[in-house]
Amino acid sequence: MTGAEGGADLLLLVASIVGLGVFSQLLSARFRVPSVLFLIVSGVAIGPEGLGVLTIDSFGESGLSTIVGLSVAIIVFEGAFHLKIDKIKEAPSAVLRLTTIGAAIAFFGTAAAVHFFLGAHWDIALLIGALLIATGPTVITPILKVVPVRDRVAATLETEGIVNDVTAAILAVVLFKAMAVGEETLTTELYLQLFAERLGTGLLVGVVVAAVVWSVLQYVDLSPDNAPQNARLLTLAGAIVAFGTADYVFSEAGVAAAATAGLILGNAGLPYEEDIEAFKGDITLIVLSFVFITLAALLEFDQLFMLGLGGVAVVVTVMFVLRPLLVFLTTRGDRFTFRETLFMSFVGPRGIIPASVATLFAIRLQTGVAEGGAPPTNPAGADLLVGTVFLVILVSVVLEGGLARQIAEKLDVIPMRVLIIGGGRVGRSLAERLEARGENVVLIEEDLTVLKELRNDGFTARQGDGTDVEVLRESGAENAKTVVAATGDDDANLLVAQLAKSNFDVENVIARANQPSNASAFEDLGVQTISAAESTAWAIDNQIERPALSNWMSELGRSGDVQEIEITEEALVGKQIVDLGSELPNGVLIALVSRNGTSEVPTPDVELERGDHITLIGRSEAVREAIEQCGRPV
């Protein structure tokens, strides 16, 4: 074959991989399943186990290493760029524990499982354990796009993925380098030195590159006609330069450099930031598709089958023992519900970092080539490394990625988003009650002191002026079912209500009227209005005339609950109240039936019709069970 023919074949192969990657993304959007699943299937289909079009010799060992390295740089940079400091603050303690204590549990637990179930030598077992720490934004972000969980849950999972990507890559290369040094010279000081060299170099290079890119974008005229394009290209070049420079100094330091540069630039308020994010997102999708398909194509089924029952035991240990253990231990004390904690336990798929680094290490183990030293040629160790890592990736992606939405729906962790503008006593109290019922509450507060207090107490709070359209949009107003204007300023509440109605078409807008005379202005907009004066008078009247009811209402959302639901189940249509009541859990009563705009306390012989709204009152857990039986919350 001539050089021209080989080049043409390689070009056709690259074009085919990109085409399959884009097609996989389209399938992902169509079926609302993370794209990683389709990418792996595509890679296997064109690899040695499928059509045999793509093999390890297609790009050459050094070519594959370079391609994967640059791709990882772009992927990690893009993930870090989207990681906003405000998002990290939404769950600071959980993130810190997940990325330290949780990472340690995953590392040592996985290594022990590989050693005992597969009989691997400790050096290979620890290497596999280090790689499988990483969940990664490449698999977590697609899941969260189709599973809109509460913001603090998403922030925790995303941050864990990005931080652990860097941790896993650096720790793995330290262990691999240590294998080259030889057991007789290994010391704790050597491990720490290797780790510190790579992490320190990555941080330093990342900060320098980020500073240069930021300075150019802020102070250099990028040509008005092409400024957005130049900003996009400069940022992309910064990611690659940061990775390449740090990796030149110490191998695998580039991952830390790319992550550091991305995190700094993503929070620096760059000009044309939206253009940069859109451009990088498209580039990352193509790069991610290319790398995942290529690495999956290099997988041989023999490497999986040779693991036998021991491999299955490792997967079960990683997914169903270690992951739940580390999540429950590290998220204790935070404002996560039991169901949310359980969901996070089931969402820990492994992604691009374990796959890419494991493949590169396997090549070096097979050939005996490594930078800074040459470990003994170890084909058996290479097969064990690739087989174990890819088995965990395949099973975790298929089960946890493919079934993530079904798991979330079963656990009921996809809540209604509620925006509360105003983090004072009223907004805070309302947020506490709504969160106790599992709603996804986001508070918007302008005062920095109040904002800090809200975050310290575990609330999801964003800084900003609630009368600003962009602040509302960034806080999720486009996906909100309810917006509550709860500030002490009626003018601000009125403007918030207008924006929520006209700009975002929010279904349910509720406003606090501090002055009774202003209530009519809110009602003219079609906004549900709560008069502060009338609400206080009503509460006092209840305390005087109905003290038992008043006390119970004060505890509402803690031990008791009241929920209005719509009858949607065909089996309930035509049933009488007496029949339905006997089927409800103990501790639940049907207080009201609403139909055609009128509500009444139902008699036992009232027959239910489709679309009826019924109000359930009782113990919190019993009310939730009744909702699952009867229909959907209004």
XYZ file of C-alpha atoms in Angstrom:
634
model
C 0.000 0.000 0.000
C 1.410 3.407 -0.944
C 1.617 6.328 1.445
C -1.159 8.089 -0.451
C -3.433 5.052 -0.176
C -2.669 4.692 3.525
C -3.421 8.360 4.083
C -6.717 8.078 2.222
C -7.706 5.036 4.273
C -6.834 6.811 7.510
C -8.802 9.880 6.450
C -11.836 7.718 5.649
C -11.474 5.975 9.020
C -11.349 9.270 10.909
C -14.369 10.562 8.970
C -16.272 7.369 9.803
C -15.463 7.681 13.510
C -16.613 11.312 13.613
C -19.789 10.386 11.729
C -20.557 7.570 14.161
C -19.893 9.938 17.051
C -22.359 12.540 15.812
C -24.934 9.818 15.086
C -24.481 8.513 18.633
C -25.145 11.999 19.994
C -28.354 12.198 17.942
C -29.484 8.806 19.262
C -28.724 9.997 22.774
C -30.920 13.057 22.343
C -33.696 11.006 20.758
C -33.864 8.268 23.396
C -32.715 10.407 26.366
C -29.921 7.962 27.210
C -26.326 9.102 27.898
C -24.336 9.161 24.654
C -21.456 7.145 26.146
C -23.524 3.986 25.758
C -23.953 4.470 22.006
C -20.313 5.498 21.593
C -19.056 2.283 23.186
C -21.375 0.174 21.022
C -20.157 2.025 17.908
C -16.520 1.460 18.862
C -16.987 -2.266 19.446
C -18.854 -2.538 16.129
C -15.933 -1.219 14.056
C -13.167 -2.745 16.218
C -11.494 -6.155 16.053
C -14.544 -7.785 17.672
C -16.816 -6.309 15.010
C -15.977 -5.302 11.454
C -12.246 -5.067 12.172
C -11.967 -1.674 10.477
C -10.173 -0.045 13.413
C -7.232 -1.703 15.191
C -4.402 -0.618 17.470
C -2.144 -0.299 14.419
C -4.466 2.161 12.646
C -2.879 5.215 14.287
C 0.307 3.717 15.658
C 1.205 3.622 19.350
C 2.648 7.138 19.544
C -0.116 8.559 17.346
C -2.829 7.085 19.561
C -1.098 8.363 22.697
C -0.926 11.899 21.297
C -4.533 11.895 20.082
C -5.854 10.632 23.396
C -3.731 13.099 25.353
C -4.927 16.164 23.440
C -8.520 14.924 23.547
C -8.399 14.441 27.295
C -6.998 17.984 27.628
C -9.983 19.465 25.790
C -12.514 17.290 27.631
C -11.148 18.055 31.104
C -10.764 21.779 30.306
C -14.343 21.986 29.054
C -15.709 20.221 32.121
C -13.778 22.476 34.487
C -14.806 25.583 32.497
C -18.454 24.796 33.242
C -17.804 24.238 36.930
C -18.813 27.517 38.546
C -17.682 28.464 42.032
C -21.298 29.215 42.960
C -22.206 25.642 42.032
C -19.400 24.249 44.173
C -20.655 26.293 47.133
C -24.052 24.636 46.916
C -22.670 21.484 48.517
C -19.185 22.311 49.815
C -18.842 19.803 52.649
C -20.170 16.868 50.632
C -17.854 17.634 47.722
C -14.806 17.892 49.972
C -15.549 14.575 51.656
C -16.433 12.804 48.403
C -13.176 13.828 46.756
C -11.004 12.905 49.767
C -12.521 10.257 52.027
C -14.703 8.920 49.214
C -11.795 8.736 46.773
C -9.686 6.898 49.350
C -12.437 4.339 49.958
C -12.837 3.779 46.207
C -9.072 3.498 45.697
C -8.211 1.012 48.424
C -11.502 -0.878 48.211
C -11.211 -1.439 44.462
C -7.560 -2.431 44.728
C -8.388 -4.966 47.426
C -11.236 -6.420 45.354
C -8.979 -6.785 42.283
C -6.228 -8.381 44.362
C -8.422 -10.934 46.137
C -10.986 -11.738 43.419
C -8.634 -11.739 40.428
C -5.389 -12.696 42.095
C -3.631 -9.621 40.715
C -0.287 -8.469 42.077
C -0.657 -5.443 44.343
C 1.036 -3.072 41.863
C -1.533 -3.839 39.141
C -4.376 -3.901 41.690
C -3.466 -0.455 43.034
C -3.107 0.894 39.488
C -6.623 -0.323 38.621
C -7.936 1.066 41.918
C -6.464 4.483 41.130
C -7.990 4.594 37.651
C -11.447 3.561 38.854
C -11.664 6.440 41.317
C -12.753 8.643 38.411
C -16.409 9.027 37.517
C -15.820 12.047 35.301
C -17.903 14.785 33.653
C -17.941 12.886 30.346
C -20.392 10.375 31.796
C -21.996 12.361 34.620
C -22.951 15.448 32.577
C -24.929 13.505 29.918
C -26.825 11.739 32.708
C -27.721 15.006 34.438
C -28.962 16.450 31.142
C -31.707 13.828 31.020
C -32.224 13.566 34.791
C -32.924 17.072 36.206
C -32.264 16.371 39.890
C -31.973 19.053 42.541
C -29.175 21.554 41.971
C -27.144 20.515 45.004
C -27.239 16.869 43.907
C -26.114 17.782 40.381
C -23.400 20.116 41.699
C -22.044 17.415 43.996
C -21.894 14.772 41.269
C -20.384 17.128 38.665
C -17.742 18.486 41.003
C -16.828 15.013 42.214
C -16.407 13.895 38.608
C -14.105 16.754 37.584
C -11.923 16.668 40.712
C -11.628 12.873 40.720
C -10.678 12.855 37.025
C -7.558 14.814 37.923
C -6.909 12.825 41.093
C -7.242 9.481 39.321
C -5.003 10.432 36.405
C -2.192 11.781 38.585
C -2.403 8.965 41.151
C -2.383 6.340 38.392
C 0.698 7.760 36.702
C 2.491 7.996 40.061
C 1.834 4.300 40.660
C 2.879 3.438 37.104
C 6.102 5.394 37.509
C 6.700 3.635 40.807
C 6.427 0.289 38.994
C 9.301 1.418 36.775
C 11.464 2.372 39.748
C 11.262 -1.075 41.293
C 9.972 -2.341 44.612
C 13.314 -2.172 46.393
C 13.496 1.633 46.153
C 9.841 2.454 46.804
C 9.160 4.721 49.789
C 6.284 6.891 50.967
C 8.445 9.934 50.288
C 8.906 8.841 46.671
C 5.161 8.452 46.156
C 4.515 11.873 47.652
C 7.272 13.405 45.543
C 5.914 11.965 42.299
C 2.387 13.098 43.164
C 3.448 16.597 44.264
C 5.581 17.108 41.151
C 2.662 16.459 38.829
C -0.029 18.225 40.811
C 2.181 21.232 41.558
C 3.361 21.538 37.963
C -0.196 21.256 36.691
C -1.494 23.925 39.074
C 1.345 26.316 38.261
C 1.092 25.939 34.486
C -2.711 26.132 34.609
C -2.647 29.394 36.580
C -0.048 30.966 34.273
C -1.895 29.997 31.064
C -5.220 31.166 32.481
C -3.671 34.511 33.454
C -2.229 34.992 29.972
C -5.497 34.115 28.208
C -7.514 36.343 30.548
C -5.125 39.269 30.077
C -5.214 39.005 26.290
C -9.017 38.811 26.211
C -9.377 41.746 28.597
C -6.740 44.164 27.342
C -5.850 43.276 23.746
C -7.948 44.404 20.784
C -8.984 41.126 19.139
C -10.321 42.933 16.055
C -13.971 43.958 16.441
C -15.084 42.044 13.357
C -13.653 38.712 14.532
C -13.479 39.196 18.304
C -15.858 36.326 19.283
C -14.081 33.903 16.945
C -10.652 34.939 18.176
C -11.778 34.591 21.799
C -12.977 31.043 21.101
C -9.744 30.052 19.383
C -7.556 31.645 22.045
C -9.364 29.794 24.823
C -9.128 26.466 22.993
C -5.415 27.066 22.341
C -4.974 27.838 26.036
C -6.364 24.432 26.985
C -3.997 22.614 24.630
C -0.962 24.731 25.558
C -1.583 24.214 29.283
C -1.851 20.464 28.815
C 1.144 20.152 26.493
C 3.457 22.344 28.561
C 2.745 20.622 31.879
C 2.858 17.177 30.294
C 6.244 17.991 28.765
C 7.629 18.721 32.231
C 6.026 15.718 33.977
C 3.827 13.178 32.195
C 0.150 13.347 33.257
C 0.664 16.769 34.874
C -1.222 18.081 31.847
C -4.573 16.878 33.201
C -4.197 19.027 36.313
C -3.055 21.992 34.183
C -6.053 21.760 31.847
C -8.464 21.451 34.791
C -6.882 24.411 36.622
C -6.938 26.667 33.553
C -10.533 25.703 32.782
C -11.737 26.335 36.337
C -10.077 29.770 36.524
C -11.207 30.961 33.088
C -14.727 29.610 33.588
C -15.124 31.817 36.652
C -13.211 34.867 35.386
C -16.112 36.554 33.577
C -14.501 36.380 30.139
C -15.872 38.472 27.279
C -17.880 36.430 24.749
C -18.228 33.669 27.359
C -21.421 32.291 25.818
C -19.736 32.007 22.410
C -16.751 30.274 23.999
C -18.954 27.793 25.882
C -20.987 26.902 22.780
C -17.879 26.455 20.640
C -16.025 24.367 23.219
C -19.125 22.270 23.784
C -19.272 21.318 20.096
C -15.536 20.616 19.924
C -15.725 18.488 23.059
C -18.600 16.410 21.693
C -16.580 15.559 18.587
C -13.397 14.843 20.552
C -15.272 12.773 23.146
C -16.965 10.779 20.409
C -13.660 10.158 18.650
C -11.795 9.010 21.768
C -14.532 6.810 23.193
C -15.160 5.061 19.885
C -11.432 4.573 19.292
C -10.753 3.154 22.748
C -13.806 0.903 22.684
C -12.654 -0.395 19.297
C -9.370 -1.541 20.853
C -11.217 -3.689 23.389
C -11.049 -7.435 22.871
C -13.759 -9.617 24.380
C -11.156 -12.185 25.431
C -9.848 -9.605 27.890
C -13.298 -9.495 29.503
C -14.075 -13.213 29.401
C -10.759 -14.189 30.964
C -11.801 -12.368 34.155
C -14.577 -14.892 34.792
C -16.581 -14.763 38.014
C -13.787 -12.801 39.652
C -14.439 -9.937 37.265
C -18.141 -10.033 38.087
C -17.282 -9.925 41.798
C -15.091 -6.856 41.238
C -17.879 -5.054 39.353
C -20.441 -5.890 42.051
C -18.050 -4.691 44.760
C -17.278 -1.407 42.969
C -20.873 -0.581 42.030
C -22.993 -2.012 44.822
C -20.710 -2.072 47.859
C -18.036 0.614 47.642
C -20.060 3.294 45.855
C -23.053 3.234 48.263
C -20.690 2.987 51.235
C -18.624 6.035 50.298
C -21.667 8.115 49.312
C -23.584 7.438 52.526
C -20.480 8.053 54.670
C -19.488 11.306 52.974
C -22.910 12.942 52.545
C -24.097 12.486 56.124
C -25.160 15.741 57.738
C -25.875 17.544 54.437
C -29.319 18.500 53.203
C -29.709 15.412 51.026
C -32.783 13.245 51.404
C -32.370 9.501 51.790
C -33.681 9.008 48.240
C -31.166 11.511 46.830
C -28.333 9.790 48.660
C -29.525 6.474 47.260
C -29.638 7.990 43.755
C -26.051 9.260 44.071
C -25.072 5.763 45.200
C -26.388 4.390 41.910
C -24.763 7.075 39.759
C -21.040 6.456 39.599
C -20.289 5.319 36.026
C -16.651 5.386 34.970
C -15.626 7.262 31.846
C -12.925 8.593 29.573
C -10.003 8.965 32.009
C -9.954 5.303 33.145
C -10.495 4.095 29.566
C -7.834 6.259 27.935
C -5.137 5.990 30.591
C -5.676 2.226 30.991
C -5.246 1.743 27.241
C -2.009 3.763 27.175
C -0.597 1.939 30.191
C -1.519 -1.389 28.628
C 0.409 -0.498 25.466
C 3.454 0.380 27.558
C 3.169 -2.813 29.636
C 2.978 -4.885 26.456
C 5.938 -3.193 24.812
C 8.004 -2.333 27.884
C 8.117 1.354 26.911
C 7.578 4.044 29.512
C 8.818 7.555 30.042
C 11.337 7.891 32.825
C 11.898 4.133 33.091
C 11.016 0.825 31.507
C 8.889 -1.541 33.557
C 9.197 -5.240 32.708
C 7.126 -6.294 29.732
C 3.887 -7.617 31.224
C 1.261 -8.696 28.653
C -0.755 -10.560 31.290
C -0.860 -7.462 33.485
C -1.839 -5.373 30.461
C -4.776 -7.661 29.640
C -5.907 -7.683 33.278
C -5.659 -3.898 33.457
C -7.659 -3.232 30.282
C -10.158 -6.038 30.878
C -11.015 -4.994 34.436
C -11.240 -1.266 33.713
C -13.371 -1.714 30.602
C -15.636 -4.270 32.288
C -16.416 -1.793 35.068
C -16.925 0.983 32.497
C -19.241 -1.111 30.305
C -21.416 -2.411 33.135
C -21.588 0.890 35.009
C -22.389 2.892 31.880
C -25.059 0.442 30.719
C -26.752 0.073 34.109
C -26.170 3.441 35.746
C -26.093 5.545 32.597
C -28.739 3.765 30.561
C -31.161 3.367 33.477
C -30.395 6.646 35.294
C -33.711 8.292 34.453
C -35.704 5.192 35.398
C -33.796 4.987 38.692
C -34.461 8.677 39.367
C -38.163 8.302 38.620
C -38.447 5.224 40.805
C -36.731 7.025 43.677
C -38.761 10.179 42.954
C -35.748 12.522 42.915
C -36.799 14.617 39.890
C -38.517 17.444 41.740
C -40.501 20.484 40.772
C -38.206 23.520 40.536
C -39.308 26.421 42.713
C -37.622 29.830 42.549
C -37.950 31.994 45.662
C -36.833 35.574 45.249
C -35.851 36.918 48.635
C -33.883 34.959 51.223
C -35.254 36.716 54.291
C -37.294 35.092 57.019
C -40.306 34.447 54.786
C -38.328 33.052 51.851
C -36.098 30.976 54.100
C -39.004 29.478 56.033
C -40.846 28.633 52.811
C -37.712 27.046 51.315
C -37.241 24.904 54.407
C -40.803 23.572 54.207
C -40.651 22.901 50.477
C -37.289 21.140 50.731
C -38.655 18.960 53.526
C -41.120 17.677 50.923
C -38.323 17.046 48.412
C -38.843 20.039 46.106
C -35.942 21.573 44.167
C -35.773 25.040 45.707
C -33.456 27.807 44.506
C -33.285 31.032 46.506
C -32.210 34.294 44.853
C -30.722 36.834 47.253
C -28.762 40.037 46.614
C -27.421 40.657 50.118
C -24.049 38.885 50.476
C -24.382 38.427 54.246
C -27.780 36.766 53.930
C -26.537 34.726 50.962
C -23.614 33.360 52.996
C -25.916 32.387 55.858
C -28.261 30.557 53.471
C -25.420 28.603 51.897
C -23.860 27.776 55.243
C -27.184 26.274 56.292
C -27.261 24.106 53.173
C -29.757 25.981 50.977
C -29.240 26.323 47.236
C -28.877 30.090 46.870
C -27.769 32.303 43.987
C -26.535 35.860 44.267
C -28.309 38.443 42.180
C -31.184 40.848 41.727
C -34.388 38.873 41.219
C -35.769 41.634 38.997
C -32.967 40.983 36.473
C -34.077 38.742 33.595
C -30.638 37.180 33.215
C -30.420 36.315 36.914
C -33.816 34.600 36.691
C -32.777 32.727 33.554
C -29.472 31.540 35.037
C -31.344 30.352 38.134
C -33.619 28.144 36.044
C -36.754 30.250 35.544
C -37.297 28.670 32.113
C -37.798 25.274 33.785
C -39.528 26.478 36.942
C -43.058 25.394 37.716
C -43.426 27.979 40.477
C -41.873 31.394 41.118
C -42.440 33.046 44.494
C -41.704 36.761 44.962
C -41.108 36.974 48.715
C -39.057 40.138 49.250
C -40.054 42.950 51.580
C -40.401 45.343 48.614
C -43.760 45.280 46.810
C -42.349 47.031 43.739
C -39.687 44.351 43.384
C -42.249 41.590 43.924
C -44.522 43.091 41.284
C -41.686 43.281 38.732
C -40.603 39.701 39.483
C -44.188 38.519 38.958
C -44.411 40.382 35.629
C -41.112 38.904 34.382
C -42.035 35.385 35.434
C -45.348 35.640 33.584
C -44.273 37.465 30.426
C -40.681 36.328 29.858
C -40.752 32.760 31.159
C -44.415 31.768 31.036
C -44.210 30.239 34.509
C -47.291 28.209 35.329
C -47.613 29.257 38.956
C -46.557 32.738 40.145
C -47.121 33.704 43.781
C -46.303 37.126 45.242
C -46.101 38.519 48.739
C -47.990 41.809 49.173
C -46.470 43.649 52.121
C -49.012 46.477 51.919
C -52.687 45.333 51.713
C -53.460 48.230 49.356
C -51.050 46.775 46.763
C -52.780 43.389 46.572
C -55.096 44.512 43.759
C -52.134 45.421 41.527
C -50.834 41.859 41.799
C -54.243 40.325 41.232
C -54.713 42.417 38.066
C -51.707 40.542 36.643
C -53.329 37.206 37.378
C -50.792 36.540 40.110
C -51.743 34.594 43.205
C -51.289 37.097 46.017
C -50.614 36.534 49.697
C -51.239 39.616 51.817
C -48.785 39.706 54.710
C -51.261 41.548 56.958
C -54.179 39.225 56.196
C -52.020 36.107 56.584
C -50.855 37.277 60.006
C -54.418 38.077 61.078
C -55.599 34.682 59.826
C -52.838 32.897 61.751
C -53.680 34.774 64.968
C -57.392 34.049 64.517
C -56.608 30.344 64.079
C -54.498 30.367 67.249
C -57.403 31.900 69.187
C -60.305 29.908 67.763
C -58.643 26.722 66.462
C -55.437 26.211 68.489
C -55.094 22.509 67.699
C -55.369 23.133 63.943
C -53.024 26.113 64.194
C -50.373 24.066 65.985
C -50.688 21.274 63.443
C -50.369 23.734 60.557
C -47.217 25.123 62.181
C -45.709 21.643 62.026
C -46.863 21.109 58.437
C -44.037 19.890 56.242
C -42.305 18.193 59.161
C -44.572 15.508 60.595
C -47.645 16.216 58.478
C -48.452 17.237 54.927
C -51.269 18.497 52.729
C -51.088 17.836 48.999
C -53.443 18.463 46.107
C -53.295 15.926 43.282
C -55.025 15.398 39.968
C -56.799 12.112 39.256
C -54.966 10.604 36.274
C -55.216 6.844 36.858
C -58.010 5.254 34.790
C -58.622 2.686 37.535
C -59.691 5.478 39.920
C -62.217 7.111 37.579
C -65.768 6.211 38.691
C -64.700 5.105 42.153
C -66.514 6.467 45.170
C -64.737 8.284 47.960
C -65.597 5.512 50.428
C -63.908 2.925 48.178
C -60.816 5.027 47.548
C -60.484 5.964 51.213
C -60.317 2.314 52.255
C -57.387 1.765 49.844
C -55.285 4.712 51.028
C -52.467 4.238 53.564
C -53.319 4.662 57.227
C -52.998 8.246 58.359
C -54.393 9.879 55.164
C -57.771 11.562 54.702
C -59.430 13.035 51.597
C -60.268 16.554 52.765
C -61.545 18.182 49.552
C -62.641 17.328 46.032
C -62.341 20.151 43.479
C -64.202 20.034 40.165
C -65.024 22.752 37.630
C -63.693 25.484 39.877
C -65.636 24.490 42.987
C -64.392 22.627 46.056
C -66.323 20.708 48.673
C -65.792 18.323 51.541
C -66.819 15.062 49.871
C -69.502 12.692 51.056
C -68.739 8.944 50.899
C -70.814 8.448 47.711
C -69.071 11.121 45.560
C -67.740 9.502 42.365
C -64.366 10.610 41.045
C -63.926 11.870 37.492
C -60.771 12.207 35.386
C -59.178 15.595 36.090
C -60.676 15.961 39.566
C -58.368 17.525 42.119
C -58.388 15.901 45.539
C -56.701 17.291 48.639
C -54.979 14.753 50.871
C -54.125 15.498 54.479
C -52.145 13.349 56.904
C -48.711 12.071 57.862
C -45.950 13.049 55.399
C -44.887 9.524 54.428
C -48.475 8.323 54.129
C -49.386 11.293 51.904
C -46.441 10.498 49.595
C -47.595 6.878 49.300
C -51.127 8.039 48.514
C -49.836 10.346 45.758
C -48.079 7.398 44.090
C -51.363 5.478 44.122
C -53.702 8.207 42.963
C -52.078 10.503 40.411
C -49.702 13.411 40.069
C -49.212 16.454 42.311
C -50.795 19.642 41.031
